[in-house]
PDB file of C-alpha atoms and ligand atoms in Angstrom:
ATOM      1  CA  MET A 192      48.395 -66.927 -16.224  1.00  0.00           C
ATOM      2  CA  ALA A 193      45.063 -68.448 -17.286  1.00  0.00           C
ATOM      3  CA  ILE A 194      42.326 -66.185 -15.943  1.00  0.00           C
ATOM      4  CA  PRO A 195      38.875 -67.765 -15.575  1.00  0.00           C
ATOM      5  CA  THR A 196      36.157 -65.911 -17.519  1.00  0.00           C
ATOM      6  CA  THR A 197      32.524 -65.633 -16.464  1.00  0.00           C
ATOM      7  CA  ASN A 198      29.847 -64.743 -18.982  1.00  0.00           C
ATOM      8  CA  ILE A 199      26.692 -63.336 -17.435  1.00  0.00           C
ATOM      9  CA  ASN A 200      24.071 -61.995 -19.868  1.00  0.00           C
ATOM     10  CA  GLY A 201      26.726 -61.548 -22.547  1.00  0.00           C
ATOM     11  CA  LEU A 202      28.987 -59.576 -20.231  1.00  0.00           C
ATOM     12  CA  LYS A 203      32.408 -61.191 -19.987  1.00  0.00           C
ATOM     13  CA  LYS A 204      34.356 -60.669 -16.804  1.00  0.00           C
ATOM     14  CA  GLN A 205      37.649 -61.906 -15.441  1.00  0.00           C
ATOM     15  CA  LYS A 206      38.732 -61.744 -11.846  1.00  0.00           C
ATOM     16  CA  ILE A 207      42.260 -62.204 -10.559  1.00  0.00           C
ATOM     17  CA  GLU A 208      42.724 -63.256  -6.957  1.00  0.00           C
ATOM     18  CA  ILE A 209      45.970 -63.230  -5.035  1.00  0.00           C
ATOM     19  CA  GLU A 210      46.634 -65.020  -1.802  1.00  0.00           C
ATOM     20  CA  LEU A 211      48.606 -63.281   0.930  1.00  0.00           C
ATOM     21  CA  GLU A 212      49.841 -65.215   3.933  1.00  0.00           C
ATOM     22  CA  VAL A 213      50.062 -63.099   7.065  1.00  0.00           C
ATOM     23  CA  PHE A 214      52.517 -63.802   9.895  1.00  0.00           C
ATOM     24  CA  GLU A 215      51.951 -61.802  13.068  1.00  0.00           C
ATOM     25  CA  ALA A 216      55.529 -61.973  14.326  1.00  0.00           C
ATOM     26  CA  LEU A 217      58.992 -62.919  13.111  1.00  0.00           C
ATOM     27  CA  SER A 218      58.873 -65.892  15.479  1.00  0.00           C
ATOM     28  CA  LYS A 219      55.947 -67.326  13.455  1.00  0.00           C
ATOM     29  CA  LEU A 220      58.069 -67.551  10.294  1.00  0.00           C
ATOM     30  CA  PRO A 221      59.938 -70.751   9.389  1.00  0.00           C
ATOM     31  CA  LYS A 222      63.448 -70.637  10.891  1.00  0.00           C
ATOM     32  CA  ASP A 223      65.234 -70.208   7.522  1.00  0.00           C
ATOM     33  CA  ILE A 224      62.978 -67.256   6.656  1.00  0.00           C
ATOM     34  CA  GLN A 225      63.576 -65.656  10.077  1.00  0.00           C
ATOM     35  CA  GLU A 226      67.277 -65.879   9.322  1.00  0.00           C
ATOM     36  CA  LEU A 227      66.709 -64.356   5.868  1.00  0.00           C
ATOM     37  CA  MET A 228      64.668 -61.483   7.352  1.00  0.00           C
ATOM     38  CA  ASN A 229      67.442 -60.874   9.904  1.00  0.00           C
ATOM     39  CA  LYS A 230      69.898 -60.529   7.011  1.00  0.00           C
ATOM     40  CA  ALA A 231      67.522 -58.075   5.317  1.00  0.00           C
ATOM     41  CA  GLN A 232      67.330 -56.054   8.558  1.00  0.00           C
ATOM     42  CA  GLN A 233      71.135 -55.939   8.749  1.00  0.00           C
ATOM     43  CA  ALA A 234      71.390 -54.900   5.094  1.00  0.00           C
ATOM     44  CA  ARG A 235      68.750 -52.203   5.686  1.00  0.00           C
ATOM     45  CA  GLU A 236      70.965 -50.521   8.259  1.00  0.00           C
ATOM     46  CA  ASN A 237      73.711 -50.120   5.628  1.00  0.00           C
ATOM     47  CA  ALA A 238      71.382 -48.400   3.145  1.00  0.00           C
ATOM     48  CA  TYR A 239      72.653 -45.164   1.637  1.00  0.00           C
ATOM     49  CA  ALA A 240      69.533 -43.038   2.048  1.00  0.00           C
ATOM     50  CA  PRO A 241      70.652 -39.477   2.924  1.00  0.00           C
ATOM     51  CA  TYR A 242      67.761 -37.911   0.956  1.00  0.00           C
ATOM     52  CA  SER A 243      64.678 -39.966   1.816  1.00  0.00           C
ATOM     53  CA  HIS A 244      65.893 -41.192   5.231  1.00  0.00           C
ATOM     54  CA  PHE A 245      63.892 -44.311   4.307  1.00  0.00           C
ATOM     55  CA  ARG A 246      66.010 -47.430   4.565  1.00  0.00           C
ATOM     56  CA  VAL A 247      65.150 -50.625   2.748  1.00  0.00           C
ATOM     57  CA  GLY A 248      66.916 -53.982   3.064  1.00  0.00           C
ATOM     58  CA  ALA A 249      66.474 -57.069   0.908  1.00  0.00           C
ATOM     59  CA  ALA A 250      67.897 -60.590   1.224  1.00  0.00           C
ATOM     60  CA  LEU A 251      67.647 -63.428  -1.285  1.00  0.00           C
ATOM     61  CA  ARG A 252      68.162 -67.106  -0.544  1.00  0.00           C
ATOM     62  CA  LEU A 253      69.699 -69.290  -3.242  1.00  0.00           C
ATOM     63  CA  THR A 254      69.258 -73.077  -3.511  1.00  0.00           C
ATOM     64  CA  SER A 255      72.912 -73.527  -2.518  1.00  0.00           C
ATOM     65  CA  GLY A 256      72.009 -71.901   0.814  1.00  0.00           C
ATOM     66  CA  LYS A 257      73.899 -68.701   0.019  1.00  0.00           C
ATOM     67  CA  ILE A 258      72.243 -65.402   0.985  1.00  0.00           C
ATOM     68  CA  VAL A 259      72.646 -62.331  -1.227  1.00  0.00           C
ATOM     69  CA  THR A 260      71.642 -58.920   0.108  1.00  0.00           C
ATOM     70  CA  GLY A 261      70.985 -55.399  -1.114  1.00  0.00           C
ATOM     71  CA  ASN A 262      69.842 -52.040   0.203  1.00  0.00           C
ATOM     72  CA  ASN A 263      68.691 -48.785  -1.366  1.00  0.00           C
ATOM     73  CA  GLN A 264      71.426 -46.610  -2.835  1.00  0.00           C
ATOM     74  CA  GLU A 265      70.403 -42.999  -3.366  1.00  0.00           C
ATOM     75  CA  ASN A 266      71.973 -40.260  -5.454  1.00  0.00           C
ATOM     76  CA  ALA A 267      71.894 -36.445  -5.467  1.00  0.00           C
ATOM     77  CA  ALA A 268      70.561 -36.845  -9.014  1.00  0.00           C
ATOM     78  CA  PHE A 269      67.518 -38.662  -7.628  1.00  0.00           C
ATOM     79  CA  PRO A 270      66.646 -41.039 -10.527  1.00  0.00           C
ATOM     80  CA  SER A 271      70.218 -42.342 -10.528  1.00  0.00           C
ATOM     81  CA  GLY A 272      69.650 -44.187  -7.246  1.00  0.00           C
ATOM     82  CA  LEU A 273      68.343 -47.733  -6.991  1.00  0.00           C
ATOM     83  CA  CYS A 274      65.931 -49.647  -4.748  1.00  0.00           C
ATOM     84  CA  ALA A 275      67.114 -52.369  -2.374  1.00  0.00           C
ATOM     85  CA  GLU A 276      65.285 -55.149  -4.214  1.00  0.00           C
ATOM     86  CA  ARG A 277      66.997 -54.397  -7.501  1.00  0.00           C
ATOM     87  CA  VAL A 278      70.413 -53.987  -5.882  1.00  0.00           C
ATOM     88  CA  ALA A 279      69.903 -57.468  -4.358  1.00  0.00           C
ATOM     89  CA  ILE A 280      68.573 -59.230  -7.458  1.00  0.00           C
ATOM     90  CA  PHE A 281      71.208 -57.656  -9.745  1.00  0.00           C
ATOM     91  CA  ASN A 282      73.850 -58.653  -7.192  1.00  0.00           C
ATOM     92  CA  ALA A 283      72.594 -62.269  -7.408  1.00  0.00           C
ATOM     93  CA  GLY A 284      72.345 -62.099 -11.208  1.00  0.00           C
ATOM     94  CA  ALA A 285      75.869 -60.708 -11.490  1.00  0.00           C
ATOM     95  CA  ASN A 286      77.577 -63.085  -9.060  1.00  0.00           C
ATOM     96  CA  PHE A 287      75.496 -66.290  -9.153  1.00  0.00           C
ATOM     97  CA  PRO A 288      73.929 -66.278 -12.627  1.00  0.00           C
ATOM     98  CA  ASN A 289      73.209 -70.015 -12.669  1.00  0.00           C
ATOM     99  CA  GLU A 290      71.761 -70.358  -9.189  1.00  0.00           C
ATOM    100  CA  THR A 291      68.053 -70.504  -8.419  1.00  0.00           C
ATOM    101  CA  ILE A 292      66.536 -67.996  -6.002  1.00  0.00           C
ATOM    102  CA  THR A 293      63.941 -69.469  -3.658  1.00  0.00           C
ATOM    103  CA  ASP A 294      62.977 -66.640  -1.283  1.00  0.00           C
ATOM    104  CA  LEU A 295      63.227 -62.873  -0.900  1.00  0.00           C
ATOM    105  CA  ALA A 296      62.824 -61.007   2.412  1.00  0.00           C
ATOM    106  CA  ILE A 297      62.270 -57.219   2.479  1.00  0.00           C
ATOM    107  CA  THR A 298      62.093 -54.784   5.384  1.00  0.00           C
ATOM    108  CA  VAL A 299      62.054 -50.991   5.717  1.00  0.00           C
ATOM    109  CA  ARG A 300      62.852 -48.437   8.414  1.00  0.00           C
ATOM    110  CA  ALA A 301      62.038 -44.752   8.213  1.00  0.00           C
ATOM    111  CA  GLU A 302      64.204 -42.438  10.295  1.00  0.00           C
ATOM    112  CA  SER A 303      61.292 -40.109  11.170  1.00  0.00           C
ATOM    113  CA  HIS A 304      58.554 -42.549  12.199  1.00  0.00           C
ATOM    114  CA  GLU A 305      57.889 -46.199  12.929  1.00  0.00           C
ATOM    115  CA  VAL A 306      56.692 -48.137   9.899  1.00  0.00           C
ATOM    116  CA  ALA A 307      54.372 -50.757  11.370  1.00  0.00           C
ATOM    117  CA  GLU A 308      52.793 -52.002   8.146  1.00  0.00           C
ATOM    118  CA  ALA A 309      54.160 -54.373   5.532  1.00  0.00           C
ATOM    119  CA  ILE A 310      55.607 -52.489   2.555  1.00  0.00           C
ATOM    120  CA  ALA A 311      55.581 -54.265  -0.824  1.00  0.00           C
ATOM    121  CA  PRO A 312      58.208 -53.623  -3.527  1.00  0.00           C
ATOM    122  CA  CYS A 313      57.635 -50.798  -6.009  1.00  0.00           C
ATOM    123  CA  GLY A 314      56.393 -51.450  -9.540  1.00  0.00           C
ATOM    124  CA  ALA A 315      59.819 -51.190 -11.194  1.00  0.00           C
ATOM    125  CA  CYS A 316      61.266 -53.724  -8.727  1.00  0.00           C
ATOM    126  CA  ARG A 317      58.361 -56.112  -9.367  1.00  0.00           C
ATOM    127  CA  GLN A 318      59.169 -55.950 -13.083  1.00  0.00           C
ATOM    128  CA  SER A 319      62.870 -56.644 -12.454  1.00  0.00           C
ATOM    129  CA  LEU A 320      62.125 -59.485 -10.020  1.00  0.00           C
ATOM    130  CA  ALA A 321      59.689 -61.043 -12.521  1.00  0.00           C
ATOM    131  CA  GLU A 322      62.452 -61.236 -15.136  1.00  0.00           C
ATOM    132  CA  TYR A 323      64.571 -63.468 -12.876  1.00  0.00           C
ATOM    133  CA  GLU A 324      61.618 -65.631 -11.871  1.00  0.00           C
ATOM    134  CA  GLN A 325      60.874 -66.251 -15.559  1.00  0.00           C
ATOM    135  CA  LYS A 326      64.545 -66.853 -16.300  1.00  0.00           C
ATOM    136  CA  GLN A 327      64.828 -69.558 -13.623  1.00  0.00           C
ATOM    137  CA  LYS A 328      61.332 -70.966 -14.302  1.00  0.00           C
ATOM    138  CA  THR A 329      60.518 -71.455 -10.621  1.00  0.00           C
ATOM    139  CA  PRO A 330      58.703 -69.077  -8.262  1.00  0.00           C
ATOM    140  CA  ILE A 331      60.428 -66.766  -5.801  1.00  0.00           C
ATOM    141  CA  ALA A 332      58.456 -66.449  -2.540  1.00  0.00           C
ATOM    142  CA  ILE A 333      58.483 -62.887  -1.202  1.00  0.00           C
ATOM    143  CA  TYR A 334      58.170 -61.955   2.489  1.00  0.00           C
ATOM    144  CA  PHE A 335      57.811 -58.242   3.196  1.00  0.00           C
ATOM    145  CA  MET A 336      57.380 -56.182   6.344  1.00  0.00           C
ATOM    146  CA  GLY A 337      57.845 -52.710   7.786  1.00  0.00           C
ATOM    147  CA  GLU A 338      60.155 -52.133  10.711  1.00  0.00           C
ATOM    148  CA  THR A 339      57.605 -53.834  12.970  1.00  0.00           C
ATOM    149  CA  GLY A 340      54.183 -55.407  12.450  1.00  0.00           C
ATOM    150  CA  ASP A 341      52.905 -58.218  10.249  1.00  0.00           C
ATOM    151  CA  ILE A 342      55.048 -60.006   7.707  1.00  0.00           C
ATOM    152  CA  ILE A 343      53.220 -60.758   4.450  1.00  0.00           C
ATOM    153  CA  LYS A 344      54.131 -63.606   2.129  1.00  0.00           C
ATOM    154  CA  VAL A 345      53.265 -64.068  -1.531  1.00  0.00           C
ATOM    155  CA  ALA A 346      54.259 -67.336  -3.175  1.00  0.00           C
ATOM    156  CA  SER A 347      55.494 -65.800  -6.424  1.00  0.00           C
ATOM    157  CA  VAL A 348      56.545 -62.466  -7.930  1.00  0.00           C
ATOM    158  CA  MET A 349      53.610 -62.915 -10.337  1.00  0.00           C
ATOM    159  CA  ASP A 350      51.208 -62.477  -7.415  1.00  0.00           C
ATOM    160  CA  LEU A 351      52.466 -58.875  -7.199  1.00  0.00           C
ATOM    161  CA  LEU A 352      52.514 -58.310 -10.970  1.00  0.00           C
ATOM    162  CA  PRO A 353      49.464 -59.822 -12.620  1.00  0.00           C
ATOM    163  CA  LEU A 354      49.123 -59.002 -16.341  1.00  0.00           C
ATOM    164  CA  GLY A 355      52.828 -58.146 -16.439  1.00  0.00           C
ATOM    165  CA  PHE A 356      54.884 -57.654 -19.572  1.00  0.00           C
ATOM    166  CA  ASP A 357      57.556 -60.223 -20.376  1.00  0.00           C
ATOM    167  CA  ALA A 358      59.871 -61.596 -23.029  1.00  0.00           C
ATOM    168  CA  LYS A 359      57.216 -63.791 -24.638  1.00  0.00           C
ATOM    169  CA  TYR A 360      55.608 -60.682 -26.159  1.00  0.00           C
ATOM    170  CA  LEU A 361      58.800 -59.625 -27.936  1.00  0.00           C
TER     171      LEU A 361
HETATM  172  N1  THU B  99      62.774 -47.935  -2.169  1.00  0.00           N
HETATM  173  C1  THU B  99      63.251 -49.214  -2.205  1.00  0.00           C
HETATM  174  O1  THU B  99      64.427 -49.470  -1.916  1.00  0.00           O
HETATM  175  N2  THU B  99      62.394 -50.190  -2.576  1.00  0.00           N
HETATM  176  C2  THU B  99      61.086 -49.994  -2.936  1.00  0.00           C
HETATM  177  O2  THU B  99      60.415 -50.924  -3.342  1.00  0.00           O
HETATM  178  C3  THU B  99      60.516 -48.656  -2.822  1.00  0.00           C
HETATM  179  C4  THU B  99      61.441 -47.565  -2.492  1.00  0.00           C
HETATM  180  C5  THU B  99      63.725 -46.868  -1.804  1.00  0.00           C
HETATM  181  C6  THU B  99      64.066 -45.937  -2.935  1.00  0.00           C
HETATM  182  C7  THU B  99      64.454 -44.688  -2.195  1.00  0.00           C
HETATM  183  O3  THU B  99      65.832 -44.776  -1.842  1.00  0.00           O
HETATM  184  C8  THU B  99      63.618 -44.737  -0.917  1.00  0.00           C
HETATM  185  O4  THU B  99      63.176 -46.076  -0.791  1.00  0.00           O
HETATM  186  C9  THU B  99      62.425 -43.793  -0.933  1.00  0.00           C
HETATM  187  O5  THU B  99      61.647 -43.995  -2.056  1.00  0.00           O
END
């Protein structure tokens, strides 16, 4: 990403801005994204989260119209589990390697309290998602929410991972 540089009295600075779009209810989303978020909610309920009791669901839309889902899969050896977003994107990569992903919807539900704020994917998931966006050379829009509350949209994975590492550095 080209970052504009300002030079004030010999001091160089760069500022990165990201734009978030905020939707105040599911009904305000485009119909196809409402449907995608519903699939993410369904996937969330099938999460295997006996340790954290924090369920996450993710749903990806492909250009063919297919929807691919994932949810968090935990393990008694904690680091052996995997987040919902990576289960979903690896599912798409494994089964539809030549299809383009257009949108990703993410939702969470904690068993002990209501999550009313939008929860963005963790750093490791952002890195994994970025790989597929670069592979397909078109942006993946991400919509994320809690169990209730606002839904936030970013237009590209790169909005969540500025200054990220990728294959061009290898
Ligand atoms: N989790 C996700 O599925 N996605 C994220 O982006 C963050 C965390 C899962 C991992 C673990 O099963 C539970 O949420 C608590 O961290």
